[in-house]
Structure formats: C-alpha cells, structure tokens
Amino acid sequence: MKNTDTSQGCTNLKLRQLTRMVTRHYDHYVATCGLKNTQYALLSYAVSLEPVRPVDLARHMQMDASTLTRNMQPLVAQGWLKICAGSDARSRRIEVTAAGREKQAQAQRVWQEAQVAIVAQLGAERVAALHQLLEACIDCLDDSGDGATEPPHRCL
C-alpha cells in the first residue's frame, strides 16, 4: 500500500526549494536597482525602524548579529547606511542616509512589481493562505521568549 502521509517528506528541503525559487523571482526585479533582495529587505527594515540598534534590527529580521554585520557592509560602503555612536561608548545605532532612502524607494517600486507578478503567478488566495500558514509556523517556532512568564505554546 502506498504511503499517502505527506508529512514524511523533509520540510527543510521543501522550504529551501521554495525559498530559492521565490528569492530568484524577487532578485530578478530588485537587481535592476543594483541590490539583492536581502539588501533591499535590510534597507527597508532600517528605514522603518531607524534609528535602530544593530541588535534590534537583527531581532526584527530574525537573523544573528554576525549575519547582519556582514549583510550591512555593502550598504555602508555604498553610503546608504551609516553606523553611528549610540547612547554610550559601547553601543551603536544604524541610520539611513538620504541616498539610502532614495535607493530604498527605487527598489520598493520594483519590489512591488515583483509582488504583483508572483501573486498573478500563484493566485491571490494561495498567497494569502501561504502567508497565514507561514505566520502561524513562525509563531510556533519563535524562540525569542525565555518562557519564564508563559508556558510553552503548542501549535497544531
């Protein structure tokens, strides 16, 4: 008898396959602005949160500090972001330059084209369902809390 339980496949593999395909789609559009999709995302987060401490930006983007630092280097080198002194000698904050705001606005226009194209390809209902499922999974796997005040939650 054939096993029809689809949960036996590798979730990581399937997610990585989908992520690579979606990343290629968005990179195709955002590259016209001289950015990678990851750089556009970082720049957009920085614009929306600024001024922001690197640790807070990394937390919002669900990435570790070393990855954030590595990904920020080209944006700083291009003059789109700057690292400034923070509230004390050991802290830093990230600010977006005027050129960075212009680059983010330019990339946002082509990102919107990419978004419209992927919704057209997948269908609005499927995209909405995917977003809902992804958010639920993120909530289930979120390990940002220390669990001291609430019992662990179950997601089924």
CSV table of N, CA and C in Angstrom, one decimal:
chain,number,residue,atom,x,y,z
A,1,MET,N,0.8,-1.2,0.0
A,1,MET,CA,0.0,0.0,0.0
A,1,MET,C,0.9,1.2,0.0
A,2,LYS,N,0.5,2.2,-0.8
A,2,LYS,CA,1.3,3.5,-0.9
A,2,LYS,C,1.1,4.4,0.3
A,3,ASN,N,2.2,4.9,0.8
A,3,ASN,CA,2.1,5.8,1.9
A,3,ASN,C,1.6,7.2,1.4
A,4,THR,N,0.5,7.7,1.9
A,4,THR,CA,-0.1,8.9,1.5
A,4,THR,C,0.2,10.0,2.5
A,5,ASP,N,0.9,9.7,3.6
A,5,ASP,CA,1.2,10.7,4.6
A,5,ASP,C,2.3,11.6,4.1
A,6,THR,N,2.0,12.8,3.6
A,6,THR,CA,2.9,13.8,3.1
A,6,THR,C,3.8,14.4,4.1
A,7,SER,N,3.5,14.2,5.4
A,7,SER,CA,4.4,14.8,6.4
A,7,SER,C,5.7,14.1,6.5
A,8,GLN,N,5.9,13.0,5.8
A,8,GLN,CA,7.1,12.2,5.9
A,8,GLN,C,8.2,12.8,5.1
A,9,GLY,N,7.9,13.7,4.2
A,9,GLY,CA,9.0,14.4,3.4
A,9,GLY,C,9.8,15.4,4.3
A,10,CYS,N,10.9,15.8,3.8
A,10,CYS,CA,11.7,16.7,4.5
A,10,CYS,C,11.2,18.2,4.4
A,11,THR,N,10.7,18.7,5.5
A,11,THR,CA,10.2,20.1,5.5
A,11,THR,C,11.2,21.1,5.1
A,12,ASN,N,12.4,20.9,5.7
A,12,ASN,CA,13.5,21.8,5.4
A,12,ASN,C,13.8,21.9,3.9
A,13,LEU,N,13.9,20.7,3.3
A,13,LEU,CA,14.2,20.6,1.8
A,13,LEU,C,13.1,21.4,1.0
A,14,LYS,N,11.9,21.1,1.3
A,14,LYS,CA,10.8,21.8,0.6
A,14,LYS,C,10.8,23.3,0.8
A,15,LEU,N,11.0,23.7,2.0
A,15,LEU,CA,11.1,25.1,2.3
A,15,LEU,C,12.2,25.8,1.6
A,16,ARG,N,13.4,25.1,1.6
A,16,ARG,CA,14.6,25.7,0.9
A,16,ARG,C,14.3,25.8,-0.6
A,17,GLN,N,13.7,24.7,-1.2
A,17,GLN,CA,13.4,24.8,-2.6
A,17,GLN,C,12.5,26.0,-2.9
A,18,LEU,N,11.4,26.1,-2.2
A,18,LEU,CA,10.5,27.2,-2.4
A,18,LEU,C,11.2,28.6,-2.2
A,19,THR,N,12.0,28.7,-1.1
A,19,THR,CA,12.7,29.9,-0.8
A,19,THR,C,13.7,30.3,-1.9
A,20,ARG,N,14.4,29.3,-2.5
A,20,ARG,CA,15.3,29.6,-3.6
A,20,ARG,C,14.5,30.1,-4.8
A,21,MET,N,13.4,29.5,-5.1
A,21,MET,CA,12.6,29.9,-6.3
A,21,MET,C,12.1,31.3,-6.1
A,22,VAL,N,11.5,31.6,-4.9
A,22,VAL,CA,10.9,32.9,-4.6
A,22,VAL,C,12.0,34.0,-4.6
A,23,THR,N,13.2,33.6,-4.0
A,23,THR,CA,14.3,34.6,-4.0
A,23,THR,C,14.8,34.9,-5.4
A,24,ARG,N,14.9,33.9,-6.2
A,24,ARG,CA,15.3,34.2,-7.6
A,24,ARG,C,14.3,35.2,-8.3
A,25,HIS,N,13.0,34.9,-8.0
A,25,HIS,CA,12.0,35.8,-8.6
A,25,HIS,C,12.2,37.3,-8.2
A,26,TYR,N,12.3,37.5,-6.9
A,26,TYR,CA,12.4,38.9,-6.4
A,26,TYR,C,13.8,39.5,-6.8
A,27,ASP,N,14.9,38.6,-6.7
A,27,ASP,CA,16.2,39.1,-7.1
A,27,ASP,C,16.2,39.6,-8.5
A,28,HIS,N,15.5,38.9,-9.4
A,28,HIS,CA,15.4,39.3,-10.8
A,28,HIS,C,14.9,40.8,-10.9
A,29,TYR,N,13.9,41.1,-10.1
A,29,TYR,CA,13.4,42.5,-10.2
A,29,TYR,C,14.3,43.5,-9.5
A,30,VAL,N,14.7,43.2,-8.2
A,30,VAL,CA,15.4,44.1,-7.4
A,30,VAL,C,16.8,44.4,-8.0
A,31,ALA,N,17.3,43.4,-8.7
A,31,ALA,CA,18.7,43.6,-9.3
A,31,ALA,C,18.7,44.8,-10.2
A,32,THR,N,17.6,45.2,-10.8
A,32,THR,CA,17.6,46.3,-11.7
A,32,THR,C,18.0,47.6,-11.0
A,33,CYS,N,17.9,47.6,-9.6
A,33,CYS,CA,18.3,48.7,-8.8
A,33,CYS,C,19.7,48.6,-8.2
A,34,GLY,N,20.4,47.5,-8.6
A,34,GLY,CA,21.7,47.3,-8.0
A,34,GLY,C,21.7,46.7,-6.7
A,35,LEU,N,20.6,46.0,-6.3
A,35,LEU,CA,20.5,45.4,-4.9
A,35,LEU,C,20.2,43.9,-5.1
A,36,LYS,N,20.5,43.2,-4.0
A,36,LYS,CA,20.0,41.8,-3.9
A,36,LYS,C,18.7,42.0,-3.0
A,37,ASN,N,17.9,41.0,-3.1
A,37,ASN,CA,16.6,41.0,-2.3
A,37,ASN,C,16.9,41.2,-0.8
A,38,THR,N,18.0,40.5,-0.3
A,38,THR,CA,18.3,40.6,1.1
A,38,THR,C,18.8,42.0,1.5
A,39,GLN,N,19.5,42.7,0.6
A,39,GLN,CA,19.9,44.0,0.8
A,39,GLN,C,18.7,45.0,0.8
A,40,TYR,N,17.7,44.7,-0.1
A,40,TYR,CA,16.5,45.5,-0.1
A,40,TYR,C,15.8,45.4,1.2
A,41,ALA,N,15.6,44.1,1.7
A,41,ALA,CA,14.9,43.9,2.9
A,41,ALA,C,15.6,44.6,4.1
A,42,LEU,N,16.9,44.5,4.2
A,42,LEU,CA,17.7,45.1,5.3
A,42,LEU,C,17.5,46.7,5.2
A,43,LEU,N,17.6,47.2,4.0
A,43,LEU,CA,17.4,48.7,3.9
A,43,LEU,C,16.0,49.1,4.3
A,44,SER,N,15.0,48.3,3.9
A,44,SER,CA,13.6,48.6,4.2
A,44,SER,C,13.4,48.5,5.7
A,45,TYR,N,13.9,47.5,6.4
A,45,TYR,CA,13.8,47.4,7.8
A,45,TYR,C,14.5,48.6,8.5
A,46,ALA,N,15.6,49.0,8.0
A,46,ALA,CA,16.4,50.1,8.6
A,46,ALA,C,15.6,51.4,8.5
A,47,VAL,N,15.0,51.6,7.3
A,47,VAL,CA,14.2,52.8,7.1
A,47,VAL,C,13.0,52.8,8.0
A,48,SER,N,12.3,51.7,8.2
A,48,SER,CA,11.1,51.7,9.1
A,48,SER,C,11.4,51.8,10.6
A,49,LEU,N,12.6,51.3,11.0
A,49,LEU,CA,12.9,51.3,12.4
A,49,LEU,C,13.9,52.4,12.9
A,50,GLU,N,14.5,53.1,12.0
A,50,GLU,CA,15.6,54.0,12.3
A,50,GLU,C,15.2,55.1,13.3
A,51,PRO,N,16.2,55.6,14.1
A,51,PRO,CA,17.5,54.9,14.3
A,51,PRO,C,17.3,53.7,15.1
A,52,VAL,N,18.1,52.7,14.7
A,52,VAL,CA,17.9,51.4,15.4
A,52,VAL,C,19.2,50.8,15.8
A,53,ARG,N,19.3,50.1,16.9
A,53,ARG,CA,20.5,49.4,17.3
A,53,ARG,C,20.6,48.2,16.5
A,54,PRO,N,21.9,47.8,16.1
A,54,PRO,CA,22.1,46.6,15.3
A,54,PRO,C,21.4,45.3,16.0
A,55,VAL,N,21.4,45.2,17.3
A,55,VAL,CA,20.8,44.0,17.9
A,55,VAL,C,19.3,44.0,17.7
A,56,ASP,N,18.7,45.2,17.7
A,56,ASP,CA,17.2,45.3,17.5
A,56,ASP,C,16.9,45.0,16.0
A,57,LEU,N,17.7,45.5,15.1
A,57,LEU,CA,17.5,45.2,13.7
A,57,LEU,C,17.6,43.7,13.4
A,58,ALA,N,18.6,43.1,14.0
A,58,ALA,CA,18.8,41.7,13.8
A,58,ALA,C,17.6,40.9,14.3
A,59,ARG,N,17.1,41.3,15.5
A,59,ARG,CA,16.0,40.6,16.1
A,59,ARG,C,14.8,40.7,15.2
A,60,HIS,N,14.5,41.9,14.7
A,60,HIS,CA,13.3,42.1,13.8
A,60,HIS,C,13.4,41.3,12.5
A,61,MET,N,14.7,41.1,12.0
A,61,MET,CA,14.9,40.4,10.8
A,61,MET,C,15.1,38.9,11.0
A,62,GLN,N,15.0,38.5,12.2
A,62,GLN,CA,15.2,37.1,12.5
A,62,GLN,C,16.6,36.6,12.0
A,63,MET,N,17.7,37.3,12.3
A,63,MET,CA,19.0,36.9,11.9
A,63,MET,C,20.0,37.2,13.0
A,64,ASP,N,21.1,36.5,13.0
A,64,ASP,CA,22.1,36.7,14.1
A,64,ASP,C,22.9,37.9,13.7
A,65,ALA,N,23.6,38.4,14.8
A,65,ALA,CA,24.3,39.7,14.6
A,65,ALA,C,25.4,39.6,13.6
A,66,SER,N,26.1,38.5,13.5
A,66,SER,CA,27.2,38.4,12.6
A,66,SER,C,26.7,38.5,11.1
A,67,THR,N,25.6,37.8,10.9
A,67,THR,CA,25.0,37.9,9.5
A,67,THR,C,24.5,39.3,9.2
A,68,LEU,N,23.9,40.0,10.2
A,68,LEU,CA,23.5,41.4,9.9
A,68,LEU,C,24.7,42.2,9.6
A,69,THR,N,25.8,42.1,10.4
A,69,THR,CA,27.0,42.9,10.1
A,69,THR,C,27.6,42.6,8.7
A,70,ARG,N,27.6,41.4,8.3
A,70,ARG,CA,28.1,41.0,7.0
A,70,ARG,C,27.2,41.6,5.9
A,71,ASN,N,25.9,41.5,6.1
A,71,ASN,CA,25.0,42.0,5.1
A,71,ASN,C,24.9,43.5,5.0
A,72,MET,N,25.3,44.2,6.1
A,72,MET,CA,25.3,45.6,6.1
A,72,MET,C,26.5,46.2,5.4
A,73,GLN,N,27.6,45.5,5.4
A,73,GLN,CA,28.8,46.1,4.9
A,73,GLN,C,28.7,46.7,3.5
A,74,PRO,N,28.1,46.0,2.5
A,74,PRO,CA,28.0,46.7,1.2
A,74,PRO,C,27.1,47.9,1.2
A,75,LEU,N,26.1,47.9,2.1
A,75,LEU,CA,25.2,49.1,2.2
A,75,LEU,C,25.9,50.3,2.8
A,76,VAL,N,26.7,50.0,3.7
A,76,VAL,CA,27.5,51.1,4.3
A,76,VAL,C,28.6,51.6,3.3
A,77,ALA,N,29.2,50.6,2.6
A,77,ALA,CA,30.2,51.0,1.6
A,77,ALA,C,29.6,51.9,0.5
A,78,GLN,N,28.4,51.6,0.1
A,78,GLN,CA,27.7,52.4,-0.9
A,78,GLN,C,27.2,53.7,-0.4
A,79,GLY,N,27.2,53.9,0.9
A,79,GLY,CA,26.8,55.2,1.5
A,79,GLY,C,25.3,55.2,1.7
A,80,TRP,N,24.6,54.1,1.8
A,80,TRP,CA,23.2,54.0,2.0
A,80,TRP,C,22.8,53.9,3.5
A,81,LEU,N,23.7,53.3,4.3
A,81,LEU,CA,23.6,53.2,5.7
A,81,LEU,C,24.8,53.8,6.4
A,82,LYS,N,24.6,54.3,7.6
A,82,LYS,CA,25.8,54.7,8.4
A,82,LYS,C,25.7,54.1,9.8
A,83,ILE,N,26.8,53.8,10.4
A,83,ILE,CA,26.8,53.3,11.7
A,83,ILE,C,27.3,54.5,12.6
A,84,CYS,N,26.5,54.8,13.6
A,84,CYS,CA,26.7,56.0,14.4
A,84,CYS,C,26.9,55.5,15.8
A,85,ALA,N,27.5,56.4,16.6
A,85,ALA,CA,27.7,56.1,18.1
A,85,ALA,C,26.3,56.1,18.7
A,86,GLY,N,26.1,55.2,19.7
A,86,GLY,CA,24.9,55.0,20.4
A,86,GLY,C,24.8,55.9,21.6
A,87,SER,N,24.0,55.5,22.6
A,87,SER,CA,23.8,56.2,23.8
A,87,SER,C,25.0,56.1,24.7
A,88,ASP,N,25.8,55.1,24.6
A,88,ASP,CA,27.0,55.0,25.4
A,88,ASP,C,28.2,54.6,24.5
A,89,ALA,N,29.4,54.5,25.1
A,89,ALA,CA,30.6,54.2,24.3
A,89,ALA,C,30.6,52.8,23.7
A,90,ARG,N,29.8,51.9,24.2
A,90,ARG,CA,29.8,50.5,23.7
A,90,ARG,C,28.7,50.3,22.7
A,91,SER,N,27.7,51.2,22.5
A,91,SER,CA,26.6,50.9,21.7
A,91,SER,C,26.7,51.7,20.4
A,92,ARG,N,26.0,51.2,19.4
A,92,ARG,CA,25.9,51.7,18.1
A,92,ARG,C,24.5,51.8,17.6
A,93,ARG,N,24.2,52.7,16.6
A,93,ARG,CA,22.9,52.7,16.0
A,93,ARG,C,23.1,52.9,14.5
A,94,ILE,N,22.1,52.4,13.8
A,94,ILE,CA,22.1,52.4,12.3
A,94,ILE,C,21.2,53.5,11.9
A,95,GLU,N,21.7,54.3,10.9
A,95,GLU,CA,20.9,55.3,10.3
A,95,GLU,C,20.9,55.2,8.8
A,96,VAL,N,19.8,55.6,8.2
A,96,VAL,CA,19.8,55.5,6.7
A,96,VAL,C,20.1,56.9,6.2
A,97,THR,N,21.0,57.0,5.2
A,97,THR,CA,21.3,58.3,4.6
A,97,THR,C,20.3,58.7,3.6
A,98,ALA,N,20.4,59.9,3.1
A,98,ALA,CA,19.4,60.4,2.0
A,98,ALA,C,19.5,59.5,0.8
A,99,ALA,N,20.8,59.1,0.4
A,99,ALA,CA,21.0,58.2,-0.7
A,99,ALA,C,20.3,56.9,-0.5
A,100,GLY,N,20.4,56.4,0.8
A,100,GLY,CA,19.8,55.1,1.1
A,100,GLY,C,18.3,55.2,1.1
A,101,ARG,N,17.7,56.3,1.4
A,101,ARG,CA,16.3,56.5,1.3
A,101,ARG,C,15.8,56.4,-0.1
A,102,GLU,N,16.6,57.1,-1.0
A,102,GLU,CA,16.3,57.1,-2.4
A,102,GLU,C,16.4,55.7,-3.0
A,103,LYS,N,17.5,55.0,-2.6
A,103,LYS,CA,17.7,53.6,-3.1
A,103,LYS,C,16.5,52.7,-2.7
A,104,GLN,N,16.1,52.9,-1.4
A,104,GLN,CA,15.1,52.0,-0.9
A,104,GLN,C,13.7,52.3,-1.6
A,105,ALA,N,13.5,53.6,-1.9
A,105,ALA,CA,12.2,54.0,-2.6
A,105,ALA,C,12.3,53.4,-4.0
A,106,GLN,N,13.4,53.5,-4.7
A,106,GLN,CA,13.5,53.0,-6.0
A,106,GLN,C,13.3,51.5,-6.0
A,107,ALA,N,14.0,50.8,-5.1
A,107,ALA,CA,13.8,49.3,-5.0
A,107,ALA,C,12.4,48.9,-4.6
A,108,GLN,N,11.8,49.7,-3.8
A,108,GLN,CA,10.4,49.4,-3.4
A,108,GLN,C,9.4,49.4,-4.6
A,109,ARG,N,9.7,50.3,-5.6
A,109,ARG,CA,8.8,50.3,-6.8
A,109,ARG,C,9.0,49.0,-7.5
A,110,VAL,N,10.2,48.5,-7.7
A,110,VAL,CA,10.4,47.3,-8.5
A,110,VAL,C,10.0,46.1,-7.7
A,111,TRP,N,10.2,46.2,-6.3
A,111,TRP,CA,9.7,45.1,-5.5
A,111,TRP,C,8.2,44.9,-5.6
A,112,GLN,N,7.5,46.0,-5.7
A,112,GLN,CA,6.0,46.0,-5.9
A,112,GLN,C,5.7,45.3,-7.2
A,113,GLU,N,6.4,45.5,-8.2
A,113,GLU,CA,6.2,44.8,-9.5
A,113,GLU,C,6.4,43.3,-9.3
A,114,ALA,N,7.5,42.9,-8.5
A,114,ALA,CA,7.7,41.5,-8.3
A,114,ALA,C,6.6,40.9,-7.5
A,115,GLN,N,6.1,41.7,-6.5
A,115,GLN,CA,4.9,41.2,-5.7
A,115,GLN,C,3.7,40.9,-6.6
A,116,VAL,N,3.4,41.9,-7.4
A,116,VAL,CA,2.2,41.7,-8.3
A,116,VAL,C,2.4,40.5,-9.2
A,117,ALA,N,3.6,40.3,-9.7
A,117,ALA,CA,3.9,39.2,-10.6
A,117,ALA,C,3.8,37.9,-9.9
A,118,ILE,N,4.2,37.8,-8.7
A,118,ILE,CA,4.2,36.5,-8.0
A,118,ILE,C,2.7,36.2,-7.6
A,119,VAL,N,2.0,37.2,-7.2
A,119,VAL,CA,0.6,37.0,-6.9
A,119,VAL,C,-0.2,36.5,-8.1
A,120,ALA,N,0.1,37.1,-9.3
A,120,ALA,CA,-0.5,36.7,-10.5
A,120,ALA,C,-0.2,35.3,-10.9
A,121,GLN,N,1.1,34.9,-10.6
A,121,GLN,CA,1.5,33.5,-10.9
A,121,GLN,C,0.9,32.5,-10.0
A,122,LEU,N,0.9,32.8,-8.7
A,122,LEU,CA,0.4,31.8,-7.7
A,122,LEU,C,-1.1,31.9,-7.4
A,123,GLY,N,-1.7,33.1,-7.6
A,123,GLY,CA,-3.1,33.3,-7.3
A,123,GLY,C,-3.2,34.0,-5.9
A,124,ALA,N,-4.0,35.0,-5.8
A,124,ALA,CA,-4.2,35.8,-4.6
A,124,ALA,C,-4.6,34.9,-3.4
A,125,GLU,N,-5.5,34.0,-3.6
A,125,GLU,CA,-5.9,33.1,-2.5
A,125,GLU,C,-4.8,32.2,-2.0
A,126,ARG,N,-4.0,31.7,-2.9
A,126,ARG,CA,-2.9,30.8,-2.5
A,126,ARG,C,-1.9,31.6,-1.7
A,127,VAL,N,-1.6,32.8,-2.2
A,127,VAL,CA,-0.6,33.7,-1.5
A,127,VAL,C,-1.1,34.1,-0.1
A,128,ALA,N,-2.4,34.4,0.0
A,128,ALA,CA,-2.9,34.7,1.3
A,128,ALA,C,-2.9,33.5,2.3
A,129,ALA,N,-3.2,32.4,1.8
A,129,ALA,CA,-3.1,31.1,2.6
A,129,ALA,C,-1.7,30.8,3.0
A,130,LEU,N,-0.8,31.0,2.1
A,130,LEU,CA,0.6,30.8,2.4
A,130,LEU,C,1.1,31.7,3.5
A,131,HIS,N,0.8,33.0,3.4
A,131,HIS,CA,1.2,34.0,4.4
A,131,HIS,C,0.6,33.6,5.7
A,132,GLN,N,-0.6,33.2,5.8
A,132,GLN,CA,-1.3,32.8,7.0
A,132,GLN,C,-0.6,31.6,7.6
A,133,LEU,N,-0.3,30.6,6.8
A,133,LEU,CA,0.4,29.4,7.3
A,133,LEU,C,1.8,29.7,7.7
A,134,LEU,N,2.5,30.5,7.0
A,134,LEU,CA,3.9,30.9,7.4
A,134,LEU,C,3.9,31.6,8.7
A,135,GLU,N,3.0,32.6,8.9
A,135,GLU,CA,2.9,33.3,10.2
A,135,GLU,C,2.6,32.4,11.3
A,136,ALA,N,1.7,31.5,11.1
A,136,ALA,CA,1.4,30.5,12.2
A,136,ALA,C,2.6,29.6,12.5
A,137,CYS,N,3.3,29.2,11.5
A,137,CYS,CA,4.5,28.4,11.8
A,137,CYS,C,5.6,29.2,12.5
A,138,ILE,N,5.8,30.5,12.1
A,138,ILE,CA,6.7,31.3,12.7
A,138,ILE,C,6.4,31.5,14.2
A,139,ASP,N,5.1,31.7,14.5
A,139,ASP,CA,4.7,31.8,15.9
A,139,ASP,C,5.0,30.6,16.6
A,140,CYS,N,4.8,29.4,16.0
A,140,CYS,CA,5.0,28.1,16.7
A,140,CYS,C,6.5,27.9,17.0
A,141,LEU,N,7.3,28.4,16.1
A,141,LEU,CA,8.8,28.1,16.2
A,141,LEU,C,9.5,29.2,16.9
A,142,ASP,N,8.9,30.3,17.2
A,142,ASP,CA,9.5,31.5,17.7
A,142,ASP,C,10.1,31.2,19.1
A,143,ASP,N,11.4,31.3,19.2
A,143,ASP,CA,12.1,31.0,20.4
A,143,ASP,C,12.7,32.3,21.1
A,144,SER,N,12.1,33.4,20.7
A,144,SER,CA,12.6,34.7,21.3
A,144,SER,C,12.3,34.9,22.7
A,145,GLY,N,11.2,34.2,23.2
A,145,GLY,CA,10.9,34.4,24.6
A,145,GLY,C,11.7,33.4,25.5
A,146,ASP,N,11.8,33.7,26.7
A,146,ASP,CA,12.6,32.8,27.6
A,146,ASP,C,11.7,31.8,28.3
A,147,GLY,N,10.3,32.0,28.1
A,147,GLY,CA,9.4,31.0,28.7
A,147,GLY,C,9.2,31.2,30.2
A,148,ALA,N,9.8,32.2,30.8
A,148,ALA,CA,9.7,32.4,32.2
A,148,ALA,C,8.3,32.8,32.7
A,149,THR,N,7.6,33.5,31.8
A,149,THR,CA,6.3,34.0,32.3
A,149,THR,C,5.1,33.2,31.7
A,150,GLU,N,5.3,32.5,30.6
A,150,GLU,CA,4.3,31.7,30.0
A,150,GLU,C,4.7,30.3,29.7
A,151,PRO,N,3.8,29.4,29.8
A,151,PRO,CA,4.2,28.0,29.4
A,151,PRO,C,4.4,27.9,27.9
A,152,PRO,N,5.2,27.0,27.5
A,152,PRO,CA,5.4,26.8,26.0
A,152,PRO,C,4.0,26.6,25.3
A,153,HIS,N,3.8,27.2,24.2
A,153,HIS,CA,2.6,27.0,23.5
A,153,HIS,C,2.7,25.9,22.5
A,154,ARG,N,1.6,25.3,22.2
A,154,ARG,CA,1.6,24.2,21.2
A,154,ARG,C,0.9,24.7,20.0
A,155,CYS,N,1.4,24.4,18.9
A,155,CYS,CA,0.8,24.7,17.6
A,155,CYS,C,0.5,23.5,16.8
A,156,LEU,N,-0.8,23.3,16.6
A,156,LEU,CA,-1.2,22.1,15.8
A,156,LEU,C,-2.0,22.5,14.6
